[in-house]
Amino acid sequence: MNRERETGGFLKKYPGVKIGIIALILLLVVGVSSAFTVEKEVSVNFEGKVYTANGKLLESLEEVLIANELPVSDEYKYSVPLTTLFKDVIDVTIEKKISGNIQVDGKTIAYLSGGATVGDVLEENGVKPDEDDKVEPGLNTPLTEKTGTIKVTRISYVESTGIKDVPMKATIRENPELPMGTRIVVQVG
């Protein structure tokens, strides 16, 4: 019985502990709620213009771009993945992807790519040229709107052995220094 009185009196005896616990709980509630309401500004470079996007820290970049009426679609490439939390974004560049065709193996494949080079576009579309294959423009050529159609010409070498009759010709020239009726074969057929 004495023990119950001693433990019950602890918070009465030390009122600072009670105040400290309440302060910690309030701090936790304020911290969690502010994480959902604190906003941030980020600059977005789109089509040569710089826009300011406002959003909450725990929203995704995609949600913030939509809320700020900036484009979100597969037609564009983004310098930061759209799934990134807005708190981790510093600035964003949005560029339109480049479209064109790939001609390979008698087929035409349409592409829409944000790749940096022709090689990146081929890789994205599952086209793997061999060392001997001819790619126009070259694999390391930067991808621009002027790139247009990418042509991949497959080159293969076939080695074969066989016997074939080749007609032989002998080259004969007249030489005035030799006695009449004498011949010298210059090249054997």
Coordinates of C-alpha atoms in Angstrom, one line a residue:
M1 CA 0.0 0.0 0.0
N2 CA 2.8 2.4 0.7
R3 CA 4.3 1.7 -2.7
E4 CA 1.1 2.9 -4.5
R5 CA 1.3 6.2 -2.7
E6 CA 4.9 6.7 -3.6
T7 CA 4.5 6.1 -7.3
G8 CA 1.3 8.1 -7.5
G9 CA 3.1 11.0 -5.8
F10 CA 6.0 11.0 -8.3
L11 CA 4.3 13.3 -10.8
K12 CA 3.0 15.5 -8.0
K13 CA 6.4 15.7 -6.4
Y14 CA 8.1 16.6 -9.7
P15 CA 5.8 18.8 -11.8
G16 CA 8.6 19.6 -14.3
V17 CA 8.5 16.0 -15.6
K18 CA 4.8 16.3 -16.3
I19 CA 5.4 19.6 -18.2
G20 CA 8.3 18.1 -20.1
I21 CA 6.1 15.1 -21.3
I22 CA 3.4 17.5 -22.4
A23 CA 5.9 19.7 -24.2
L24 CA 7.4 16.6 -26.1
I25 CA 3.9 15.5 -27.2
L26 CA 3.0 19.0 -28.4
L27 CA 6.4 19.2 -30.3
L28 CA 5.7 15.9 -32.0
V29 CA 2.2 16.9 -33.1
V30 CA 3.4 20.3 -34.4
G31 CA 6.4 18.7 -36.2
V32 CA 4.3 16.0 -37.9
S33 CA 1.5 18.4 -38.9
S34 CA 4.0 21.1 -40.3
A35 CA 5.6 18.5 -42.5
F36 CA 2.3 18.2 -44.4
T37 CA 1.6 21.9 -44.6
V38 CA 5.0 23.5 -45.2
E39 CA 5.4 24.7 -48.8
K40 CA 8.4 25.1 -51.0
E41 CA 9.2 26.9 -54.3
V42 CA 11.1 25.4 -57.1
S43 CA 12.1 26.9 -60.5
V44 CA 10.9 24.9 -63.5
N45 CA 12.6 25.5 -67.0
F46 CA 10.0 24.6 -69.7
E47 CA 10.3 25.6 -73.4
G48 CA 12.9 28.2 -72.6
K49 CA 10.9 29.9 -69.9
V50 CA 11.4 29.7 -66.2
Y51 CA 8.3 29.1 -64.0
T52 CA 7.9 28.9 -60.3
A53 CA 6.2 25.8 -58.9
N54 CA 4.8 25.8 -55.3
G55 CA 4.0 22.6 -53.5
K56 CA 4.0 20.8 -50.2
L57 CA 7.1 19.0 -49.1
L58 CA 5.6 15.5 -49.0
E59 CA 3.9 15.7 -52.4
S60 CA 5.5 14.1 -55.4
L61 CA 6.9 16.2 -58.2
E62 CA 4.1 15.0 -60.5
E63 CA 1.4 16.2 -58.1
V64 CA 3.1 19.6 -57.8
L65 CA 3.5 20.0 -61.6
I66 CA -0.2 19.2 -62.2
A67 CA -1.2 21.6 -59.4
N68 CA 0.9 24.3 -61.1
E69 CA -0.6 23.6 -64.6
L70 CA 2.8 22.4 -66.0
P71 CA 2.9 19.4 -68.4
V72 CA 3.0 15.8 -67.1
S73 CA 3.0 13.2 -69.9
D74 CA 5.1 10.7 -71.7
E75 CA 5.8 13.3 -74.4
Y76 CA 8.3 15.0 -72.1
K77 CA 11.5 14.1 -70.3
Y78 CA 12.2 15.5 -66.9
S79 CA 15.6 16.2 -65.2
V80 CA 14.1 14.7 -62.0
P81 CA 11.9 11.6 -61.8
L82 CA 8.2 12.4 -61.4
T83 CA 8.0 10.1 -58.3
T84 CA 10.6 12.2 -56.3
L85 CA 9.3 13.9 -53.2
F86 CA 9.1 17.6 -53.7
K87 CA 11.3 18.2 -50.6
D88 CA 14.2 16.6 -52.5
V89 CA 13.8 18.7 -55.7
I90 CA 16.0 21.7 -56.3
D91 CA 15.1 22.7 -59.9
V92 CA 13.5 20.9 -62.8
T93 CA 14.0 21.0 -66.6
I94 CA 11.2 19.8 -68.8
E95 CA 12.0 19.0 -72.5
K96 CA 9.9 17.6 -75.3
K97 CA 11.0 14.1 -76.4
I98 CA 12.1 13.7 -80.0
S99 CA 10.2 11.5 -82.4
G100 CA 11.2 9.7 -85.6
N101 CA 11.5 6.3 -87.2
I102 CA 14.0 3.5 -87.1
Q103 CA 14.5 1.4 -90.2
V104 CA 15.9 -2.0 -89.4
D105 CA 15.5 -5.6 -90.7
G106 CA 12.9 -4.4 -93.3
K107 CA 10.7 -2.9 -90.5
T108 CA 10.0 0.6 -89.5
I109 CA 9.8 1.3 -85.8
A110 CA 8.4 4.7 -84.6
Y111 CA 10.2 6.1 -81.6
L112 CA 9.6 8.9 -79.0
S113 CA 12.7 9.3 -77.0
G114 CA 14.4 11.6 -74.5
G115 CA 17.8 9.8 -75.1
A116 CA 20.9 11.9 -75.6
T117 CA 22.3 9.9 -78.6
V118 CA 21.2 7.7 -81.5
G119 CA 22.6 4.7 -79.6
D120 CA 20.4 5.5 -76.6
V121 CA 17.3 5.5 -78.9
L122 CA 18.3 2.2 -80.4
E123 CA 18.8 0.7 -77.0
E124 CA 15.4 2.0 -75.7
N125 CA 13.7 0.3 -78.7
G126 CA 15.5 -3.0 -78.4
V127 CA 17.6 -2.6 -81.5
K128 CA 21.1 -4.0 -80.9
P129 CA 23.5 -3.4 -83.8
D130 CA 26.6 -5.5 -84.2
E131 CA 30.1 -4.1 -84.6
D132 CA 29.9 -4.7 -88.4
D133 CA 26.4 -3.2 -88.9
K134 CA 26.1 0.3 -90.4
V135 CA 24.1 2.9 -88.4
E136 CA 23.2 6.2 -90.0
P137 CA 23.6 8.6 -88.3
G138 CA 26.4 7.1 -86.1
L139 CA 25.7 5.6 -82.6
N140 CA 27.3 8.5 -80.8
T141 CA 25.5 11.3 -82.8
P142 CA 23.5 13.6 -80.5
L143 CA 19.8 13.2 -80.8
T144 CA 18.1 16.4 -82.1
E145 CA 14.8 17.2 -83.8
K146 CA 16.7 17.1 -87.2
T147 CA 17.8 13.5 -86.6
G148 CA 14.6 12.1 -88.3
T149 CA 15.0 8.5 -89.5
I150 CA 17.7 6.2 -88.1
K151 CA 18.8 3.5 -90.6
V152 CA 20.4 0.3 -89.4
T153 CA 21.9 -1.8 -92.2
R154 CA 22.8 -5.4 -91.1
I155 CA 26.1 -6.6 -92.5
S156 CA 27.1 -10.2 -92.3
Y157 CA 30.0 -12.1 -93.8
V158 CA 29.8 -15.6 -95.2
E159 CA 32.9 -17.7 -95.8
S160 CA 32.7 -20.5 -98.2
T161 CA 35.2 -22.9 -99.8
G162 CA 34.8 -24.6 -103.1
I163 CA 36.5 -25.5 -106.4
K164 CA 35.9 -23.3 -109.4
D165 CA 37.4 -23.4 -112.9
V166 CA 39.0 -20.1 -113.7
P167 CA 39.9 -19.5 -117.4
M168 CA 43.6 -18.7 -117.8
K169 CA 45.0 -16.0 -120.1
A170 CA 48.6 -15.6 -121.0
T171 CA 49.9 -12.2 -121.8
I172 CA 52.2 -12.2 -124.8
R173 CA 54.1 -9.1 -126.1
E174 CA 56.2 -8.7 -129.1
N175 CA 59.8 -7.7 -128.4
P176 CA 61.9 -6.5 -131.4
E177 CA 65.1 -7.2 -129.6
L178 CA 64.4 -11.0 -129.7
P179 CA 65.1 -13.1 -132.8
M180 CA 62.2 -13.6 -135.1
G181 CA 59.8 -16.4 -134.0
T182 CA 61.0 -16.3 -130.3
R183 CA 58.3 -15.8 -127.6
I184 CA 58.7 -14.9 -124.0
V185 CA 55.7 -15.4 -121.7
V186 CA 55.4 -12.2 -119.6
Q187 CA 52.6 -13.5 -117.3
V188 CA 51.5 -17.0 -116.9
G189 CA 47.7 -17.4 -116.9

